[in-house]
GROMACS .gro file of C-alpha atoms in nm:
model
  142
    1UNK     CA    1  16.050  11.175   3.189
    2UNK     CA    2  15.898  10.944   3.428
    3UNK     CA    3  15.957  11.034   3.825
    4UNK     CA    4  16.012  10.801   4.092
    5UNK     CA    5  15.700  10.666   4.239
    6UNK     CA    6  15.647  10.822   4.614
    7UNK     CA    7  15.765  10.589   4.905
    8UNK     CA    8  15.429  10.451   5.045
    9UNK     CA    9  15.360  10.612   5.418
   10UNK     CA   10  15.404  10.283   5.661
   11UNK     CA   11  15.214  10.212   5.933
   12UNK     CA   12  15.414  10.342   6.181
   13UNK     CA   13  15.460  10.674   6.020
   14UNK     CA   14  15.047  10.706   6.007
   15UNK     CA   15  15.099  10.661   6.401
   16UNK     CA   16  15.363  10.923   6.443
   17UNK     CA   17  15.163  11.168   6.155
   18UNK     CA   18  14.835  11.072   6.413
   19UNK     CA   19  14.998  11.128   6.734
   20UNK     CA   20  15.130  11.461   6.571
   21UNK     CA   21  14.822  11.612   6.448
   22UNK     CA   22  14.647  11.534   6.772
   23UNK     CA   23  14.888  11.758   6.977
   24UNK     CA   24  14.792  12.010   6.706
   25UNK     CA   25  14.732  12.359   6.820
   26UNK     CA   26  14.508  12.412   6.481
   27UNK     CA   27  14.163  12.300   6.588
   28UNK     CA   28  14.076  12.224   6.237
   29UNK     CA   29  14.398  12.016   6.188
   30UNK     CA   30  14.384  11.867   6.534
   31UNK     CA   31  14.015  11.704   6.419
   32UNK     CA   32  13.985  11.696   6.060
   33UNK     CA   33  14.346  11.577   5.980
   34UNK     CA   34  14.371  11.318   6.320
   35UNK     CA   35  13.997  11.168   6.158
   36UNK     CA   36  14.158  11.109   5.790
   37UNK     CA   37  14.502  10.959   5.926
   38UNK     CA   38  14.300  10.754   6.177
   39UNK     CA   39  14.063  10.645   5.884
   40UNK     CA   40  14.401  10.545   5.710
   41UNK     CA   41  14.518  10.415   5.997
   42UNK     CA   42  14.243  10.165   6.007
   43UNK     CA   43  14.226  10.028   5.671
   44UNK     CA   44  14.628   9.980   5.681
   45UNK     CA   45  14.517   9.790   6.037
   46UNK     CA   46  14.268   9.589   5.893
   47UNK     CA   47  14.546   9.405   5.628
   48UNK     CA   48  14.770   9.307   5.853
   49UNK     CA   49  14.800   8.967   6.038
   50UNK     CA   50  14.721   8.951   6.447
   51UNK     CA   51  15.088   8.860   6.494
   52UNK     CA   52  15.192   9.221   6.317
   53UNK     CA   53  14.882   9.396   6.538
   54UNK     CA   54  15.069   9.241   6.848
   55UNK     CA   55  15.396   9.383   6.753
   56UNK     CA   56  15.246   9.699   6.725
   57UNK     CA   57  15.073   9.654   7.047
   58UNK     CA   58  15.434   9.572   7.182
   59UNK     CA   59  15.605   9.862   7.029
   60UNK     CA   60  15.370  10.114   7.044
   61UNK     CA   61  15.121  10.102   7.345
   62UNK     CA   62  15.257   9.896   7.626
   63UNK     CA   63  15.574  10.160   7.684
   64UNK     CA   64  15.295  10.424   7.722
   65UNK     CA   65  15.142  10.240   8.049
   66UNK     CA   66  15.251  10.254   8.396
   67UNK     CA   67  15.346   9.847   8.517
   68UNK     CA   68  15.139   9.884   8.833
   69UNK     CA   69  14.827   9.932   8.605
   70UNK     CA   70  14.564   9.628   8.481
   71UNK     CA   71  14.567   9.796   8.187
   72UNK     CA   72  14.937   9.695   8.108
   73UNK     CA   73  14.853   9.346   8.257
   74UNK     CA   74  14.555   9.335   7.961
   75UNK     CA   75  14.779   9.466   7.732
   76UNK     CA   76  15.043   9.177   7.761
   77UNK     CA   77  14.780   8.962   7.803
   78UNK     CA   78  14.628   9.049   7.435
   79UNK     CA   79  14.980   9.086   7.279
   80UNK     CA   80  15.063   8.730   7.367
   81UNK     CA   81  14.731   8.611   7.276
   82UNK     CA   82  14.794   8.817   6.940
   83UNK     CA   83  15.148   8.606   6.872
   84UNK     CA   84  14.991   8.301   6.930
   85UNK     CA   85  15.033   7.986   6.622
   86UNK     CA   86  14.795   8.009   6.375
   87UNK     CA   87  14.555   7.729   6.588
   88UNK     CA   88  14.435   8.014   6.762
   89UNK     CA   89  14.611   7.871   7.089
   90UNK     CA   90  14.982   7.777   7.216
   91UNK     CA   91  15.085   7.463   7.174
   92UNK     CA   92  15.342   7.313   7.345
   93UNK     CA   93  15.615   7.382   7.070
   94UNK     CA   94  15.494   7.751   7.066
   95UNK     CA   95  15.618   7.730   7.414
   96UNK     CA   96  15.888   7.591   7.402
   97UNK     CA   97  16.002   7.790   7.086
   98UNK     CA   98  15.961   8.110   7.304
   99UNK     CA   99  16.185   8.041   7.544
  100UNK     CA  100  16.470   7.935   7.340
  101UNK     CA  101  16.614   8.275   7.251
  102UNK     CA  102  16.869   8.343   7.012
  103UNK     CA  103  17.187   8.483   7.128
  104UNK     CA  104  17.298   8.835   6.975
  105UNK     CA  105  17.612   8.754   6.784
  106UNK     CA  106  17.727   9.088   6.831
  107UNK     CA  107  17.686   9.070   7.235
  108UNK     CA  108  17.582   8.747   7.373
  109UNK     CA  109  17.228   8.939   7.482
  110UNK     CA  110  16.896   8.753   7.376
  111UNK     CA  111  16.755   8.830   7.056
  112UNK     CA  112  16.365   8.929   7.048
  113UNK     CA  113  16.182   8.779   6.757
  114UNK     CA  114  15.987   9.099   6.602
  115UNK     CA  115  15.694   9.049   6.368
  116UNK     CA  116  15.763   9.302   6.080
  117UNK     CA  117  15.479   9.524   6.006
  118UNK     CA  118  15.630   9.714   5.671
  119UNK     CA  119  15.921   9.479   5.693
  120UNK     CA  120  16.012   9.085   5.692
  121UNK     CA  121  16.004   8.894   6.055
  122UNK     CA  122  16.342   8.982   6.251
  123UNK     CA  123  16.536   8.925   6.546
  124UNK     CA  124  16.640   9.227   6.702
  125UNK     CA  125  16.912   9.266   7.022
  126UNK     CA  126  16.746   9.368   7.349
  127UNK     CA  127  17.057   9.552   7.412
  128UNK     CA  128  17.006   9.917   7.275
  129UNK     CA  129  17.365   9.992   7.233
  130UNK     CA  130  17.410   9.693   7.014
  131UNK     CA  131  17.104   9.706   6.754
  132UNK     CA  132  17.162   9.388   6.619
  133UNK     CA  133  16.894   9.316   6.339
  134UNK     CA  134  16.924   8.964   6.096
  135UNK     CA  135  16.605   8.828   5.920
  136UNK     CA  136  16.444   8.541   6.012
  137UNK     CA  137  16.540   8.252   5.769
  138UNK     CA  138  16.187   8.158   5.710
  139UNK     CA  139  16.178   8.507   5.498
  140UNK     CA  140  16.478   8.456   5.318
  141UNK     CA  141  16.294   8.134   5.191
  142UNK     CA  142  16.026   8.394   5.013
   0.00000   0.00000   0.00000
């Protein structure tokens, strides 16, 4: 009979499966297999929206950099450019909309608004402990 259809690989898992194979003690995996996942990587890349590249930026590159560096100072600098409205710049709303943060329901902590990449837009509490997670009602519009 027919067989469940394989779970597609998300973007983050070609980033793990890329970081993975390029600690690789197997020359031939560490080049041949990081060059096809990376070639993956970048078609996957190349559908999503500049608000999902920022979150990766945010989740997946700026921990990596030490916060004396420019390079994490360019790094926030592109992620908020990334998250910008769909004008291409801030407006004044934009503002204003980032600094009202939701409160975690759970905790009382703020709530970051996180642009899903294989996901819908959620808020998510800063507070580890607490992983708080609700959709965004814009999505549950969809």
């Amino acid at each position: 009979m027919g067989q469940a259809p394989e779970p597609e690989i998300t973007v983050c898992d070609l980033i793990e499966i890329q970081r993975m194979l390029a600690d690789s003690e197997n020359a031939f995996e560490r080049l041949v297999g990081t060059l096809f996942v990376a070639g993956t990587l970048d078609i996957r890349l190349a559908k999503l929206t500049d608000r999902q590249i920022g979150q990766l930026m945010f989740e997946h590159f700026r921990n990596h950099l030490g916060i004396l560096l420019p390079e994490t100072t360019i790094c926030e600098h592109t992620t908020r450019r990334l998250f910008r409205s769909a004008g291409g710049s801030l407006t004044t709303e934009d503002i204003k909309k980032e600094r009202q943060r939701t409160a975690c329901p759970s905790c009382g902590s703020e709530m970051l608004h996180q642009y899903g990449i294989d996901e819908p837009d959620f808020l998510e509490c800063v507070v580890l402990k607490c992983r708080h997670k609700e959709l965004l009602k814009e999505n549950l519009n969809k």
